mmCIF file of C-alpha atoms in Angstrom:
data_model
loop_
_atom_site.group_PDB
_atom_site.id
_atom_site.type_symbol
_atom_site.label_atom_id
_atom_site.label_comp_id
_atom_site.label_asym_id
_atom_site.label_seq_id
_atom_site.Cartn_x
_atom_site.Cartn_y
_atom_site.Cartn_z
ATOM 1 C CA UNK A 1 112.910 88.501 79.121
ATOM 2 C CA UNK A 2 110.170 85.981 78.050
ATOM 3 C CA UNK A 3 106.823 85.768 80.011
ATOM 4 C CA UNK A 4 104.811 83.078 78.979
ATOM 5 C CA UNK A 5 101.252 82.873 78.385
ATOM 6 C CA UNK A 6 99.030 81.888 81.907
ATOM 7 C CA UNK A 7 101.847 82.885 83.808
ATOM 8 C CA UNK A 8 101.848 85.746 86.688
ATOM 9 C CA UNK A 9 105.619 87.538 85.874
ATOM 10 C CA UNK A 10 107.076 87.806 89.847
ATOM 11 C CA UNK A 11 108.511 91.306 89.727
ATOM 12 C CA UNK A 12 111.670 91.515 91.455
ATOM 13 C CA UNK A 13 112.951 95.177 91.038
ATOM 14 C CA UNK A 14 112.536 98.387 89.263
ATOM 15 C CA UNK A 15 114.688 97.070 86.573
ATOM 16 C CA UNK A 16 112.482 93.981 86.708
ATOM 17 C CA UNK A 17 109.244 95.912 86.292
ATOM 18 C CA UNK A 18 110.320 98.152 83.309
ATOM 19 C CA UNK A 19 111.665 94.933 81.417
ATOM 20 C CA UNK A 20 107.837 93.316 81.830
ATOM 21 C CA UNK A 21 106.198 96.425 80.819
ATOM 22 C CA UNK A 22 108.720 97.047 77.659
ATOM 23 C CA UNK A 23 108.439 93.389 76.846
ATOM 24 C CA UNK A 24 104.225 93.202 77.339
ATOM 25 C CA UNK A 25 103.685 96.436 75.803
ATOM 26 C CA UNK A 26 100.944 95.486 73.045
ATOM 27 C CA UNK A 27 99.038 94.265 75.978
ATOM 28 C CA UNK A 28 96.839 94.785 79.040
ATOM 29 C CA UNK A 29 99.166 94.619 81.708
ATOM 30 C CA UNK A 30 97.483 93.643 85.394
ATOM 31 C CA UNK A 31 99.404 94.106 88.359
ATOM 32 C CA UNK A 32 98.410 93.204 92.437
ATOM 33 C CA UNK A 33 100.334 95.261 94.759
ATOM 34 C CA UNK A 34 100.076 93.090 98.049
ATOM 35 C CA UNK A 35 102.220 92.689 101.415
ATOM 36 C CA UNK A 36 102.652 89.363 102.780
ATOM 37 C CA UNK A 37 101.503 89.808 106.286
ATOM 38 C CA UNK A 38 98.318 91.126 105.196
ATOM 39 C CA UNK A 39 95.762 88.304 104.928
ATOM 40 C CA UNK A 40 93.408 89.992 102.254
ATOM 41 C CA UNK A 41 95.743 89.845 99.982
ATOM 42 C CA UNK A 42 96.458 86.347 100.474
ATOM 43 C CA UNK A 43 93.368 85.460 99.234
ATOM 44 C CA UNK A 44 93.501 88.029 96.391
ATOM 45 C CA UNK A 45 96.508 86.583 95.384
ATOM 46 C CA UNK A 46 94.585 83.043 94.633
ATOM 47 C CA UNK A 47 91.835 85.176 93.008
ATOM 48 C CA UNK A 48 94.552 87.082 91.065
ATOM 49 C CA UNK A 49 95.877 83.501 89.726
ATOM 50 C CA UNK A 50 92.432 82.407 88.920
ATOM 51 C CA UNK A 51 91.835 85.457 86.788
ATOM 52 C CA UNK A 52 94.973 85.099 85.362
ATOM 53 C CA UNK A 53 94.396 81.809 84.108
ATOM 54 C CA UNK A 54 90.655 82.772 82.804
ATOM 55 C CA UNK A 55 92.228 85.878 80.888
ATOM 56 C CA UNK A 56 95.238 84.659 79.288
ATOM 57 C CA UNK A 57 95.228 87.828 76.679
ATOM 58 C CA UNK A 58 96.360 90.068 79.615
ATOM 59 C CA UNK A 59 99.715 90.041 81.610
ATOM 60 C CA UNK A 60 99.674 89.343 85.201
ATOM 61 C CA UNK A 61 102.404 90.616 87.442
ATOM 62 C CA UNK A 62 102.627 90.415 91.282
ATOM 63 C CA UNK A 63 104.720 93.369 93.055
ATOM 64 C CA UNK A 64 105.638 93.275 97.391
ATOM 65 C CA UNK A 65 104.646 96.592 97.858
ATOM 66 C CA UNK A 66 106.679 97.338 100.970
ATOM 67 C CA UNK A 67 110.013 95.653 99.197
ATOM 68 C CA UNK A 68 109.656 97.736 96.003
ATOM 69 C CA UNK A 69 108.916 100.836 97.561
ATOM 70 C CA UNK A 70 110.196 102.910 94.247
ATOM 71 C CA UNK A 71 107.278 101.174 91.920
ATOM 72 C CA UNK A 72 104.755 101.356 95.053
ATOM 73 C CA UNK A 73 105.568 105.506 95.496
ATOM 74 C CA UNK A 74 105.612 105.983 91.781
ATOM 75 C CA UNK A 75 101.646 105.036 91.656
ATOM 76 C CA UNK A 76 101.183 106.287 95.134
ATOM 77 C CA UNK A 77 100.303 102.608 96.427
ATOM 78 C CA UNK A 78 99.317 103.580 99.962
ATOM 79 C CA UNK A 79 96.955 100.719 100.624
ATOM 80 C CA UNK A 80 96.964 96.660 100.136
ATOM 81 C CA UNK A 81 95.646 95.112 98.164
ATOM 82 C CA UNK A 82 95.708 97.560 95.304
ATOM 83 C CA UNK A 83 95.333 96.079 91.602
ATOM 84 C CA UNK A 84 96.075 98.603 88.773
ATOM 85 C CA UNK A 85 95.589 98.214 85.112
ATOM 86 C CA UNK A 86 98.040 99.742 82.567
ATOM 87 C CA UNK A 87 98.306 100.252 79.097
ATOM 88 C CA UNK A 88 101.042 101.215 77.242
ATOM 89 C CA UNK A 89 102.040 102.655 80.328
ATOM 90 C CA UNK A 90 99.087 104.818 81.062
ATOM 91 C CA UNK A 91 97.041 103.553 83.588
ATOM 92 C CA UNK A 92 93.259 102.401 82.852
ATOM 93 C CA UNK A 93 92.227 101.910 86.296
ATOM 94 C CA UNK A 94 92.605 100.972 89.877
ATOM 95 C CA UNK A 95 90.948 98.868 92.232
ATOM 96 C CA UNK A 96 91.758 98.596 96.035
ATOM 97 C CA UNK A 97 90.811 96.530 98.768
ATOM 98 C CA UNK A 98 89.337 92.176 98.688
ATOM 99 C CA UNK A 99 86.627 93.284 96.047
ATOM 100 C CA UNK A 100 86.782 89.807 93.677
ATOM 101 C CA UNK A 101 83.560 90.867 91.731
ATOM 102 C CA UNK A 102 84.901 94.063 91.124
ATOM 103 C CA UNK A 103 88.893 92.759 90.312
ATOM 104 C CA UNK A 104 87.051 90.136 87.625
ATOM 105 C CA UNK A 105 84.635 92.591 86.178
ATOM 106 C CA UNK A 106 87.609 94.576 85.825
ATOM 107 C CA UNK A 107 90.074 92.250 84.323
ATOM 108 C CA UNK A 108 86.757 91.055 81.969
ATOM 109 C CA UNK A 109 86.440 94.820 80.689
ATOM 110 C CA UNK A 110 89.771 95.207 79.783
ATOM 111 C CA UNK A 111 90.205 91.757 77.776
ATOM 112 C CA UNK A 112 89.392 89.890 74.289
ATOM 113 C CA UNK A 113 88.682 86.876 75.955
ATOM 114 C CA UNK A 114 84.273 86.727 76.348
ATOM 115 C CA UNK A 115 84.384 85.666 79.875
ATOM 116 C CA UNK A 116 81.208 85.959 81.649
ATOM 117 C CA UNK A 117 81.937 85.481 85.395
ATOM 118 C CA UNK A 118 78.914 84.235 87.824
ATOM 119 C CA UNK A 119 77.794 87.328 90.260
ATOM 120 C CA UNK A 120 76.454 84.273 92.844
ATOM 121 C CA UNK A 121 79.826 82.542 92.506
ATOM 122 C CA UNK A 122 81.559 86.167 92.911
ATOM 123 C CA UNK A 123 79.534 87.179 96.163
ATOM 124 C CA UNK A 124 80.148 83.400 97.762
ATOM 125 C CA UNK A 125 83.672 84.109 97.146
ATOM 126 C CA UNK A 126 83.739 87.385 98.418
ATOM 127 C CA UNK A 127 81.714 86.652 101.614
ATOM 128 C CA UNK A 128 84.481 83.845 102.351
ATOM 129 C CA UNK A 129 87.200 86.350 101.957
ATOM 130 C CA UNK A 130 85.473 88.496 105.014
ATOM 131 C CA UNK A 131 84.986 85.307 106.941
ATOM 132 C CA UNK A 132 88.601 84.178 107.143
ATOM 133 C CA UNK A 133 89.815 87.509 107.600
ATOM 134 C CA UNK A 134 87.977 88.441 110.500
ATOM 135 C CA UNK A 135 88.896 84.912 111.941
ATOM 136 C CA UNK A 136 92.392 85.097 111.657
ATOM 137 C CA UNK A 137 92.379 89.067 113.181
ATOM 138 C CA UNK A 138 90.574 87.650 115.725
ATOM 139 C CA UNK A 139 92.759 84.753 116.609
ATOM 140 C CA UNK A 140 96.635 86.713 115.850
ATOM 141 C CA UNK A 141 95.709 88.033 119.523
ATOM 142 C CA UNK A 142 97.239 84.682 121.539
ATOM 143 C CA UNK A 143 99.866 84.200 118.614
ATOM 144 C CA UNK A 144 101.241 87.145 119.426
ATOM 145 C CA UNK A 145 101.498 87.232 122.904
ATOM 146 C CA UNK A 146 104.723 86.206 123.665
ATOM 147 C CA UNK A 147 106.160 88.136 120.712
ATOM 148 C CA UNK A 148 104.928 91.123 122.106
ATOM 149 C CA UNK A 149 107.020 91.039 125.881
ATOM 150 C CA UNK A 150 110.260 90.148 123.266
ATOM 151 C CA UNK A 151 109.458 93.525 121.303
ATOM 152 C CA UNK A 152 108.731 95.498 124.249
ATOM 153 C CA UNK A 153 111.908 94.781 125.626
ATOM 154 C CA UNK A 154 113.291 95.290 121.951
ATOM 155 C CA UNK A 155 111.708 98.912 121.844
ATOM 156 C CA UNK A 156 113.442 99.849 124.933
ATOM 157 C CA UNK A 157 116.552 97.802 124.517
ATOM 158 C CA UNK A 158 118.418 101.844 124.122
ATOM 159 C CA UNK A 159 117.011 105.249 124.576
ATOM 160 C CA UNK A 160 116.678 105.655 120.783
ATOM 161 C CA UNK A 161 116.158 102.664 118.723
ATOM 162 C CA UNK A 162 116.064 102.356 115.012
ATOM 163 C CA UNK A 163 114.400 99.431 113.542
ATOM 164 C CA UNK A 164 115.441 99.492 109.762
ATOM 165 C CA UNK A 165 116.272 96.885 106.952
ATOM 166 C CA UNK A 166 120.175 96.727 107.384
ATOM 167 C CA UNK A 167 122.435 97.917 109.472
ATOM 168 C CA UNK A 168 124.160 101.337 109.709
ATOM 169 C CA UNK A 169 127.101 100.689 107.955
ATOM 170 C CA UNK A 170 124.906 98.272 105.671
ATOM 171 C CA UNK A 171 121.969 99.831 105.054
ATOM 172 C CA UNK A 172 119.456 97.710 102.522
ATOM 173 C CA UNK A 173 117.224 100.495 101.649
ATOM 174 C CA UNK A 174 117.280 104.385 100.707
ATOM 175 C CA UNK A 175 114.919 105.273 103.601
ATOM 176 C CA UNK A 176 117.065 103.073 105.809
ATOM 177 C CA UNK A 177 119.969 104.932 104.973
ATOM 178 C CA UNK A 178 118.610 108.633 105.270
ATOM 179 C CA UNK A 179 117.424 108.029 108.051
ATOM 180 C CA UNK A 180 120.853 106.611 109.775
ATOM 181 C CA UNK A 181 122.596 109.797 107.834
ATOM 182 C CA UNK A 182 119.936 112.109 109.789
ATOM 183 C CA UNK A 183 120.583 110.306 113.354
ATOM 184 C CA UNK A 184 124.409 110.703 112.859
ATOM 185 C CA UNK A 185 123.893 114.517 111.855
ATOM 186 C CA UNK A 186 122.678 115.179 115.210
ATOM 187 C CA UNK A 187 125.419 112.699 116.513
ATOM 188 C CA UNK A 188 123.164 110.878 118.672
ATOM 189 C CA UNK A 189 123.509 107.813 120.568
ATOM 190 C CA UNK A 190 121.359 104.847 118.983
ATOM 191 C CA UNK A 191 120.736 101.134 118.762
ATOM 192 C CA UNK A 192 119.126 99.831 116.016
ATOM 193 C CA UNK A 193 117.805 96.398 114.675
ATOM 194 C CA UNK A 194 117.737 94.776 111.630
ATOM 195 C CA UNK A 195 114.083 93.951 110.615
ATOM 196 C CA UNK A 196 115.508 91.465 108.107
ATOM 197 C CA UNK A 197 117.188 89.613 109.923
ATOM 198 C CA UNK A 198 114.107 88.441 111.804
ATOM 199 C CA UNK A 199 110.353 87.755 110.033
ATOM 200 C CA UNK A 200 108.527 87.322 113.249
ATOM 201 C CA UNK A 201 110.116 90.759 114.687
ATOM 202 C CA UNK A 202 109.686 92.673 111.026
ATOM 203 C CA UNK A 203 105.585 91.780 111.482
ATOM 204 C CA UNK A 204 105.413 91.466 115.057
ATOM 205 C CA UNK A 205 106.345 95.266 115.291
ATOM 206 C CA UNK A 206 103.493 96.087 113.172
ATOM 207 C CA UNK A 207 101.088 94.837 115.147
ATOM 208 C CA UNK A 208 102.735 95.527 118.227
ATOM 209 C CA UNK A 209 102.547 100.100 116.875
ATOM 210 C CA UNK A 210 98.919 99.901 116.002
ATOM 211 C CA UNK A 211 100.042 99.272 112.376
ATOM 212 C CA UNK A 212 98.499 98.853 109.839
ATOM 213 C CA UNK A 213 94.886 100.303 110.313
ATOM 214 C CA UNK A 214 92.682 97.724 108.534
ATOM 215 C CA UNK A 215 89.461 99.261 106.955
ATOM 216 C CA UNK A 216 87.288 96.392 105.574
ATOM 217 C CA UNK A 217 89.491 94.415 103.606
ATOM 218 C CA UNK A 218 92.292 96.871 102.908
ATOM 219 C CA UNK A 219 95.746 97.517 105.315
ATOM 220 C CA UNK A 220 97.124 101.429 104.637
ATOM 221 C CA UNK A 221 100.614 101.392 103.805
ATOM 222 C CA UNK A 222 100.889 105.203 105.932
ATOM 223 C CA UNK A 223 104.600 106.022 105.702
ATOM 224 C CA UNK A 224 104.478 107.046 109.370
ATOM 225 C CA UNK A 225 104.528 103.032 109.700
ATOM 226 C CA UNK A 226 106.781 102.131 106.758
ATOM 227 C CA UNK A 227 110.300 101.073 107.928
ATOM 228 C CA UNK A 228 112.265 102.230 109.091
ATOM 229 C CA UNK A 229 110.909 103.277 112.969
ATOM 230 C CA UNK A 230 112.562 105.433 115.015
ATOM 231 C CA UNK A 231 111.550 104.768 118.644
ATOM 232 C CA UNK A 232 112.353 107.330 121.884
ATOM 233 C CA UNK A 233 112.278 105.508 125.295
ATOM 234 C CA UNK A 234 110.090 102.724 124.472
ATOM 235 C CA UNK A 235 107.770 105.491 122.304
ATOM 236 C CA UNK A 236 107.012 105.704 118.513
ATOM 237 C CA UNK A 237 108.277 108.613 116.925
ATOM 238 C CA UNK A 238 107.718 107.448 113.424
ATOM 239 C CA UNK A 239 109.467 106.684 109.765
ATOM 240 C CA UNK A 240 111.654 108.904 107.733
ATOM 241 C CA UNK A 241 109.105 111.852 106.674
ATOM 242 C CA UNK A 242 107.898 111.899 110.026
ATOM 243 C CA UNK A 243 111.431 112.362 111.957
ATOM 244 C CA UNK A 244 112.127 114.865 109.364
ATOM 245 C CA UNK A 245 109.463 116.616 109.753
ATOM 246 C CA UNK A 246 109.956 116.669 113.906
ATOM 247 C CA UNK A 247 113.659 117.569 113.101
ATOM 248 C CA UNK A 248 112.723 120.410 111.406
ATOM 249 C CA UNK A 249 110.218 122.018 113.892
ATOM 250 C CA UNK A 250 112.881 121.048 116.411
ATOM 251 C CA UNK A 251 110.056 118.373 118.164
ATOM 252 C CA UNK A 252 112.939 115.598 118.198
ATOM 253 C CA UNK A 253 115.415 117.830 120.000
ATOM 254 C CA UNK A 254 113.016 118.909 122.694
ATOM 255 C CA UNK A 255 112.407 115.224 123.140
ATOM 256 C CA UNK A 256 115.757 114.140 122.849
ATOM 257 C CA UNK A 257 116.439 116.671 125.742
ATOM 258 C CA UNK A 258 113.577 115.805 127.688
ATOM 259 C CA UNK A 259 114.256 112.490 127.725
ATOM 260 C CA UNK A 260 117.801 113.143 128.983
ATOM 261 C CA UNK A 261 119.739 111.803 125.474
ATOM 262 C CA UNK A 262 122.665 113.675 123.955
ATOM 263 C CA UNK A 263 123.160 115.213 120.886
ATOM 264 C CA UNK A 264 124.641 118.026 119.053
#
């Protein structure tokens, strides 16, 4: 594995990441956690390039926190976007949330390179980030409105309804796949819907819960709103930890029965 010099390494599984560490590890290693539906990180992902190409002493390495869960988990990534500097495998330090002065001061500590960045430059820059993303939150309202009568009718389409990356028999994930193995333990009656089969459902549905909760310039990556979703008549219910969880007090059963659905 070679990764060149100026060049942000796209990591593309767990194998992937512990090949870039091995191979970069007599250096600063940099990497941006991000999710592509969330718009800071968009625009930390052209600052992250930037700083890349200013600080060419110190790897750069992009990881989709929501598709490499494993990595994500193993730092406890519950937020985007969340920048983490490592060392020989021990990490230096962390830095969440569309903070560019902060990222570069950062990144500036941590190298050879004598880089002095420009605070005025820095505060323009982060300013701008603020600006676009309160525009675009505040314009996804008519982009969405169509989407959202679609996934209402999804949500509804059976009784219980599984949104997950796969399909049953196919699952494309480990939560996925508990998940199906704990709705056929109870031998329930389900649809289900593969989020990856369709982009505009996969972030529609986020949106559409209440997910993610955006706190100036950061999205939380709750696992309540992870896939896979389990919803019950047209309601919620949550992601794996959280059906487990109602399982085990026996919530999911008194709703199942409630709600008129049969299981065993």
């Amino acid at each position: 594995m070679s990764v060149g010099t100026n060049t942000i390494y796209e990591i593309q599984s767990t194998e992937d990441y512990q090949k870039f560490v091995f191979s970069c590890k007599d250096h600063v290693i940099a990497l941006n956690f991000y999710a592509n539906w969330a718009q800071p990180c968009q625009y930390m992902n052209n600052v992250f390039k930037e700083l890349s190409l200013k600080f060419s002493d110190i790897k750069f390495a992009n990881i989709n926190a929501e598709e490499l869960e494993e990595i994500s988990e193993s730092f406890e990534i519950s937020i985007v976007p969340f920048f983490i500097i490592l060392r020989q495998g021990k990490i230096l330090t962390k830095v969440s949330g569309a903070n560019p002065p902060e990222l570069t001061k950062i990144i500036a500590q941590f190298s050879k390179k004598i880089v002095v960045p420009s605070i005025e430059s820095s505060n323009i820059l982060n300013e701008k980030s603020e600006n676009e993303i309160t525009n675009v939150l505040i314009n996804k309202e008519s982009e969405y409105e169509d989407l959202t009568i679609r996934l209402e009718k999804l949500v509804k389409a059976e009784p219980v309804m599984l949104f997950m990356k796969g399909t049953p028999t196919n699952p494309q994930c480990g939560f996925s796949k508990q998940i199906v193995e704990i709705l056929n333990d109870l031998n329930v009656k389900y649809g289900f819907f593969n989020i990856l089969s369709d982009q505009e459902v996969r972030e529609g549905l986020k949106e559409f819960s209440n997910w993610p909760t955006y706190v100036k310039n950061i999205f939380v990556l709750s696992n309540f709103f992870r896939y896979p979703q389990l919803y019950v008549q047209g309601n919620l219910c949550g992601g794996l930890d959280i059906v487990r969880e109602m399982i085990k007090t026996g919530e999911i059963q008194k709703l199942f029965q409630e709600s008129g659905i049969q299981f065993t």
